[in-house]
CSV table of C-alpha atoms and ligand atoms in Angstrom, one decimal:
chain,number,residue,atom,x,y,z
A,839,UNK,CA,-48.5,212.6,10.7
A,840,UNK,CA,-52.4,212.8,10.7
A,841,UNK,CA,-54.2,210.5,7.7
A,842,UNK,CA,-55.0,211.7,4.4
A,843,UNK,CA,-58.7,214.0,4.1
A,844,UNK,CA,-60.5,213.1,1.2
A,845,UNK,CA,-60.9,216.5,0.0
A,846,UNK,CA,-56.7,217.5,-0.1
A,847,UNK,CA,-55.0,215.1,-2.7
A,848,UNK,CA,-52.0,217.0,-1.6
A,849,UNK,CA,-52.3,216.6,1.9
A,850,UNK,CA,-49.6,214.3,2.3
A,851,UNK,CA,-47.1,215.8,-0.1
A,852,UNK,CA,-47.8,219.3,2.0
A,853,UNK,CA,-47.7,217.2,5.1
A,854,UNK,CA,-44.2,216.3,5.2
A,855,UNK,CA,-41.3,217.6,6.9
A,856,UNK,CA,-39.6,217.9,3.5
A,857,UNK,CA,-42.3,219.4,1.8
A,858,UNK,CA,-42.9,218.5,-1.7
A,859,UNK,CA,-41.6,220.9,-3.8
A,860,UNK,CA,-38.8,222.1,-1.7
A,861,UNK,CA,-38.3,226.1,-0.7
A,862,UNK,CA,-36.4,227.1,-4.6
A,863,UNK,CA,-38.6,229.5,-6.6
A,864,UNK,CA,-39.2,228.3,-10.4
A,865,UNK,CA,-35.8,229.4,-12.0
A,866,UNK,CA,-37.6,231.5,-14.3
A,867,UNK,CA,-39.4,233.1,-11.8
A,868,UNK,CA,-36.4,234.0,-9.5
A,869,UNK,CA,-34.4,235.3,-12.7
A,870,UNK,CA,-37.1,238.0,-13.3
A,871,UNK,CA,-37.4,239.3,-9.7
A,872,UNK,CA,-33.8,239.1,-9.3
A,873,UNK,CA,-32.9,241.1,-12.6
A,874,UNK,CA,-36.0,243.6,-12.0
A,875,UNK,CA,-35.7,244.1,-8.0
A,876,UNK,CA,-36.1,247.5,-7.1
A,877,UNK,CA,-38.0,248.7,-10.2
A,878,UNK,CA,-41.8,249.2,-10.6
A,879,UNK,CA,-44.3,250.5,-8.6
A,880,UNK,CA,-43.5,250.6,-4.9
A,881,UNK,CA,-46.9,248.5,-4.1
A,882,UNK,CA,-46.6,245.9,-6.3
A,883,UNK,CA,-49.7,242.7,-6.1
A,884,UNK,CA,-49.1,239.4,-7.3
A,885,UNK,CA,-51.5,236.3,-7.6
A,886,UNK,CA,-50.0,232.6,-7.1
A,887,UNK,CA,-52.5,230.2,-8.6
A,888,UNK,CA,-52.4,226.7,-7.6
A,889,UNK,CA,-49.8,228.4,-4.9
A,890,UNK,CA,-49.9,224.5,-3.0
A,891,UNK,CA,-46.8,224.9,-0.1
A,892,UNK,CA,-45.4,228.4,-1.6
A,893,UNK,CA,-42.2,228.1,-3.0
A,894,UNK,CA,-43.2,230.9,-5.1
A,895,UNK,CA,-45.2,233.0,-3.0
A,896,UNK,CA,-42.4,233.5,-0.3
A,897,UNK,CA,-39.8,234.7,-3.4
A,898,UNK,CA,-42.7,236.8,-4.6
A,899,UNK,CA,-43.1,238.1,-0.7
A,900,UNK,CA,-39.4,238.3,0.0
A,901,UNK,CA,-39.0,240.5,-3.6
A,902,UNK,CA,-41.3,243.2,-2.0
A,903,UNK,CA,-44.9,242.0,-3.3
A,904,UNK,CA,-48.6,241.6,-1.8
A,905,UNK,CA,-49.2,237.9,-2.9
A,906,UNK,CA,-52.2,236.0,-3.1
A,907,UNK,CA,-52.2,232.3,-2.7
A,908,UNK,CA,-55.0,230.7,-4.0
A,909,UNK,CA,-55.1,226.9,-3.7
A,910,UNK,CA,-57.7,223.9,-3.0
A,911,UNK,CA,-55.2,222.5,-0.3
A,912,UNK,CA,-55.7,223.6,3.5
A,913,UNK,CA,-52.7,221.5,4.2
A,914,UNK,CA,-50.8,223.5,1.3
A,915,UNK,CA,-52.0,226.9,2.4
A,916,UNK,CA,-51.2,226.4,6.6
A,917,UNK,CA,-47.6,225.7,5.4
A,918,UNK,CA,-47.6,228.5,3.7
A,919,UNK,CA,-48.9,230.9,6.3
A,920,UNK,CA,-45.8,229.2,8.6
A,921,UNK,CA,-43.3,229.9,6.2
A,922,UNK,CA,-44.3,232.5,5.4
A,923,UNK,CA,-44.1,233.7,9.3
A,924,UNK,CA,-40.7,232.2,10.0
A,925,UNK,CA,-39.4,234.7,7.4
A,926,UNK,CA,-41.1,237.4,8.6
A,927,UNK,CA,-43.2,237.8,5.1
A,928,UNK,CA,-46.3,237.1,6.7
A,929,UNK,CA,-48.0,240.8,6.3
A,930,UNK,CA,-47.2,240.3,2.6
A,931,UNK,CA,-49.2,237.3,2.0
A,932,UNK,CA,-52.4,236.3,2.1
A,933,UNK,CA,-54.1,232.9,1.5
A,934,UNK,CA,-57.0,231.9,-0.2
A,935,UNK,CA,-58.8,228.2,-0.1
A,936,UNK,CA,-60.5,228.1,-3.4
A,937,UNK,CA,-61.1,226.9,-6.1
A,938,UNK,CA,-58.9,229.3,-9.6
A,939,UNK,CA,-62.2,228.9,-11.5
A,940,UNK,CA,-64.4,230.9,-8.6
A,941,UNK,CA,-61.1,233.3,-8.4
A,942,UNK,CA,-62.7,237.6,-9.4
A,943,UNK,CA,-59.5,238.5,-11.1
A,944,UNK,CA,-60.1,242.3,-11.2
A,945,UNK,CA,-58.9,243.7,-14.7
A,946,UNK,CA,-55.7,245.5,-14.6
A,947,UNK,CA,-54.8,245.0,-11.4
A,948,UNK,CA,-51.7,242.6,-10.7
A,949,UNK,CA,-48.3,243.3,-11.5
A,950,UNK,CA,-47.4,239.3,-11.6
A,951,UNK,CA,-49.7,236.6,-12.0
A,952,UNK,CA,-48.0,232.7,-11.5
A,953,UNK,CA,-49.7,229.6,-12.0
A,954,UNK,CA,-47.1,227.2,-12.0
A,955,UNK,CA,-48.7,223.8,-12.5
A,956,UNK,CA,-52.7,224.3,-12.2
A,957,UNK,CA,-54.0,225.3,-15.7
A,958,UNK,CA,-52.8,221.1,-16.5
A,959,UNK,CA,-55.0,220.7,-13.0
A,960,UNK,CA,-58.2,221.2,-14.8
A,961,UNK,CA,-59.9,220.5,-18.1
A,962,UNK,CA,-58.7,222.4,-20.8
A,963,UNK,CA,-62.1,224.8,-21.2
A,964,UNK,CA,-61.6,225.9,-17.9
A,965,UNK,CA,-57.7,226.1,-18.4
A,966,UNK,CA,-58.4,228.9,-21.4
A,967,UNK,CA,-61.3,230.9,-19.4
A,968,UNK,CA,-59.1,231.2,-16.9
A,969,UNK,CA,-55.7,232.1,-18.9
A,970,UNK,CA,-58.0,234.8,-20.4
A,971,UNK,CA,-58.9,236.6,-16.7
A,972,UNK,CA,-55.5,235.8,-16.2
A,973,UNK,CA,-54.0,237.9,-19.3
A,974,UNK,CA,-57.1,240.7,-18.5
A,975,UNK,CA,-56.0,241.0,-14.5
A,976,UNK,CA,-52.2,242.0,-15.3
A,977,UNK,CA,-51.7,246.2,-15.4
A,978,UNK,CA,-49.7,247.6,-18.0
A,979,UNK,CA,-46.5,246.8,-16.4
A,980,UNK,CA,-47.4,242.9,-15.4
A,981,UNK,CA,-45.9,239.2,-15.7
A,982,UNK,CA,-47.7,236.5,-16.3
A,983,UNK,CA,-45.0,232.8,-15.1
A,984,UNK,CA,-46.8,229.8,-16.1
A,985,UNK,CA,-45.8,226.3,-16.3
A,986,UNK,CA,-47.7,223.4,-16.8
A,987,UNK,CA,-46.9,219.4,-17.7
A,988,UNK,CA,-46.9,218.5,-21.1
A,989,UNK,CA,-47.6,215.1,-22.9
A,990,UNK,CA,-44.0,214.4,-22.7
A,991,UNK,CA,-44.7,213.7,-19.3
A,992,UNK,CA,-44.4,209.5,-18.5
A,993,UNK,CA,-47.8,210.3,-16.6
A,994,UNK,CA,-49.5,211.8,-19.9
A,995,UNK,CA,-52.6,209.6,-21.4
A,996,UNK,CA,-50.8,210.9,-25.1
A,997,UNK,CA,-48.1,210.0,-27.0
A,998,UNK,CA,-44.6,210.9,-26.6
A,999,UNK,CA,-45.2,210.7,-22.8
A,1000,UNK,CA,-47.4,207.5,-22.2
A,1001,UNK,CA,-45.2,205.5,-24.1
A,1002,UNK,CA,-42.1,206.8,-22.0
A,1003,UNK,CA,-40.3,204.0,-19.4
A,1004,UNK,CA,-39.8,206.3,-16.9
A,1005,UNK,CA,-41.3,206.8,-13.6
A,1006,UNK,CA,-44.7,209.0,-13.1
A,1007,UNK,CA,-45.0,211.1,-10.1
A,1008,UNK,CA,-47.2,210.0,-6.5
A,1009,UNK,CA,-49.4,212.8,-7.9
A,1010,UNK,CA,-49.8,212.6,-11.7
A,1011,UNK,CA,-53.2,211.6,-11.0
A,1012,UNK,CA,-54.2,215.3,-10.5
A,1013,UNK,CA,-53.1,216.2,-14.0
A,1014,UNK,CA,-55.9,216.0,-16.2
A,1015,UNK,CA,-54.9,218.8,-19.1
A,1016,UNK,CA,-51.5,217.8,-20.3
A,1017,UNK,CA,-51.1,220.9,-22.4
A,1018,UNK,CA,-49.7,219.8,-26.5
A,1019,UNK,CA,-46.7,220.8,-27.8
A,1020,UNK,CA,-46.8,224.5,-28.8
A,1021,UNK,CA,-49.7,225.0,-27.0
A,1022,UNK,CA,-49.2,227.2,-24.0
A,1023,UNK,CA,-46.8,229.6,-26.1
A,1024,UNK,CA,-50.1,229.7,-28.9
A,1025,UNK,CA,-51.9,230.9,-25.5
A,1026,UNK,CA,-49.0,233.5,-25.6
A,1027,UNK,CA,-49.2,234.9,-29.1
A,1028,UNK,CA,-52.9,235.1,-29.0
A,1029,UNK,CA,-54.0,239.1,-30.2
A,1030,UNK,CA,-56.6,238.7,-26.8
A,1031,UNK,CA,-53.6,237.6,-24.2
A,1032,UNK,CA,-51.5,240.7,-24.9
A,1033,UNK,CA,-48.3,239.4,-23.6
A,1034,UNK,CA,-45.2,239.6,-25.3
A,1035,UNK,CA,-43.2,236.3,-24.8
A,1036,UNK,CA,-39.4,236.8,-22.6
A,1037,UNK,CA,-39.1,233.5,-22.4
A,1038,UNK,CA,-40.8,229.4,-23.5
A,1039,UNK,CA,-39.3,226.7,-23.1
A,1040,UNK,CA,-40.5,222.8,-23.6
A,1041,UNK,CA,-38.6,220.5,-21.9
A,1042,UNK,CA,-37.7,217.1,-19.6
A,1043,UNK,CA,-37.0,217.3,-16.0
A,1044,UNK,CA,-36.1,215.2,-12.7
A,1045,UNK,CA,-38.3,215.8,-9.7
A,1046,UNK,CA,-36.1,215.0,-6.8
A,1047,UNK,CA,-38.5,216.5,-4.2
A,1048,UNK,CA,-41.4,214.5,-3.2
A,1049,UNK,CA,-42.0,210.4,-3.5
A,1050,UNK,CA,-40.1,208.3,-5.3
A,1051,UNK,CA,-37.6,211.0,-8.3
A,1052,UNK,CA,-39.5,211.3,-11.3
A,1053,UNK,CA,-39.5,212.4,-14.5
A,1054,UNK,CA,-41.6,215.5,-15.8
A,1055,UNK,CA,-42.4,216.7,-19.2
A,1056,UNK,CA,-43.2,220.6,-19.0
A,1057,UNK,CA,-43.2,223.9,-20.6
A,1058,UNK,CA,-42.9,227.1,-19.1
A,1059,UNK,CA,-43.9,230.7,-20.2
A,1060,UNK,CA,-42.2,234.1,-19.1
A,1061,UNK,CA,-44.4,236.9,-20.4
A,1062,UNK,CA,-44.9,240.6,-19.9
A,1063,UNK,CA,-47.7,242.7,-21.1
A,1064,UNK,CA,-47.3,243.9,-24.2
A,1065,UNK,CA,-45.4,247.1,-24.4
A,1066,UNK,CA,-43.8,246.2,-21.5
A,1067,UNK,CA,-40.0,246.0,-21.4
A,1068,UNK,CA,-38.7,245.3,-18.1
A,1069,UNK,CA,-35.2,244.8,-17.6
A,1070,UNK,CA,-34.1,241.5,-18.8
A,1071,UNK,CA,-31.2,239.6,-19.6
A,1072,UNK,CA,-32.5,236.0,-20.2
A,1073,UNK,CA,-32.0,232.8,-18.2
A,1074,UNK,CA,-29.3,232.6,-17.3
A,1075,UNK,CA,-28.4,236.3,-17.9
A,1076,UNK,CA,-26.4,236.6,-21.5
A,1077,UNK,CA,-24.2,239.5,-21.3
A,1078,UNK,CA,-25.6,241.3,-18.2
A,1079,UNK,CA,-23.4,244.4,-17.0
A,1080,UNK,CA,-20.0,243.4,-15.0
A,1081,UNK,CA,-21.1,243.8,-11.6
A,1082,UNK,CA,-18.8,246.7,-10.2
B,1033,SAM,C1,-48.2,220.4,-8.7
B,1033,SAM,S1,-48.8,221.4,-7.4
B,1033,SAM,C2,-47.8,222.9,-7.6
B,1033,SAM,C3,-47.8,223.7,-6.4
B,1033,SAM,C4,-47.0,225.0,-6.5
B,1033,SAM,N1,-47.5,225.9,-7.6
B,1033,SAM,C5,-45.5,224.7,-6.8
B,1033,SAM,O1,-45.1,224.7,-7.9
B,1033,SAM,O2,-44.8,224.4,-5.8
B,1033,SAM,C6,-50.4,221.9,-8.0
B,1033,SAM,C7,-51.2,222.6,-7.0
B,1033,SAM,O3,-52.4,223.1,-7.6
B,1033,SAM,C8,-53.5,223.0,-6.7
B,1033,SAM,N2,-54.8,222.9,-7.5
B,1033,SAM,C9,-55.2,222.0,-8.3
B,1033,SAM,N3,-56.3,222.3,-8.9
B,1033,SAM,C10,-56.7,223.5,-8.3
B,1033,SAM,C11,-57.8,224.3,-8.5
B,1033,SAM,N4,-58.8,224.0,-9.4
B,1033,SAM,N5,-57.9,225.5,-7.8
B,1033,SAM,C12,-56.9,225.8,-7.0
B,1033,SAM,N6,-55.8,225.1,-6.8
B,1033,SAM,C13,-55.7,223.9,-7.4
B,1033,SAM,C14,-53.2,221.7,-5.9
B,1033,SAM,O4,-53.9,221.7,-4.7
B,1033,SAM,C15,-51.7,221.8,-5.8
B,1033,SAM,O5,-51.3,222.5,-4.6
């Protein structure tokens, strides 16, 4: 193990042999590639912002799409490019050390944009400029996963989370936007965003996967664009076909 840079606050999370976390997609996120695997366009380009060690980018690589992975940590991105290569996905990704804010995000161009935890990783202007470039970069058949901590979370500077007795994650000090209740699915039903919602959800979890467990308060948004209507069956799946 090599000592901490200055610059990466999540050098040592990404320098771990068990790296913070873990290899599992968002649920969300694996339920829609699963249920819409082998539809779409047959180049499909996703962008995964905040992409830190690439749990998501390597499901987004291994379901067939160009990703993107855009992220502040070198220490993040490197174990990405390995994973990435020990699955044999590494033609299908490519990384990016910067900074979402700088991101171009070309106007109708991805078919999935992800951004699980980093619109809560900076201040909440520059969260909704870049929601909206978000929303304007998806093409007519896009989805947009996002999930960010709420102030449920015991780390949150609000009320319910910082009067909760249970224990903050090693990183909580990168979360400066703890996103209200309600207010990442009033993101959703904005007229500008032009998503229509498959699935939000506000809730508690246990982060088993890096430093001491943890409790996290979080929501999490499942949108298409509007007029969109992929395939799907919720998560879990309610009354999907009998497989045969
Ligand atoms: C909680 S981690 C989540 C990592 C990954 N999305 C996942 O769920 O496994 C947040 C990530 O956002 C990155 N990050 C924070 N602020 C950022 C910014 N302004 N631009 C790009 N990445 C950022 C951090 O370096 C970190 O890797």
């Amino acid at each position: 193990m090599t000592s901490t840079p200055p610059t990466d606050y999540f050098f040592d999370a990404y320098n771990r042999d068990e790296i913070a976390y873990g290899t599992d997609p968002s649920a969300c996120l694996a339920a829609y590639l699963k249920q819409t695997a082998g539809g779409g366009p047959a180049r499909r380009r996703a962008i995964d912002l905040g992409a830190g060690a690439g749990r998501d980018t390597l499901a987004l690589a291994a379901a067939g799409y160009e990703v993107e992975s855009v992220d502040l940590s070198e220490r993040g991105l490197a174990r990405i490019e390995e994973r990435a290569s020990e699955r044999d996905l590494g033609d299908r990704v490519r990384t990016r050390l910067a900074d979402v804010r700088q991101v171009d995000f070309p106007a109708g161009h991805y078919d999935a944009v992800i951004a699980t935890t980093v619109l809560d990783h900076i201040p909440a202007k520059d969260a909704e400029l870049v929601w909206q470039r978000m929303c304007d970069s998806l093409n007519a058949t896009g989805m947009l996963y996002v999930h960010v901590h709420t102030t449920e979370d015991p780390g949150s500077d609000q009320s319910p989370g910082n009067a909760s007795p249970e224990p903050v994650s090693e990183t909580a000090g990168a979360v400066v936007n703890y996103f209200r209740p309600n207010q990442l699915a009033a993101l959703a039903v904005r007229e500008s965003s032009k998503l229509r919602i498959l699935r939000y959800e506000e809730r508690l979890e246990w982060d088993y996967t890096h430093g001491p467990e943890h409790q996290h308060g979080k929501a999490i948004l499942l949108a298409v664009r509007s007029g969109f209507h992929p395939p799907w069956f919720g998560q879990p799946a309610a009354f999907p076909r009998h497989e045969s």
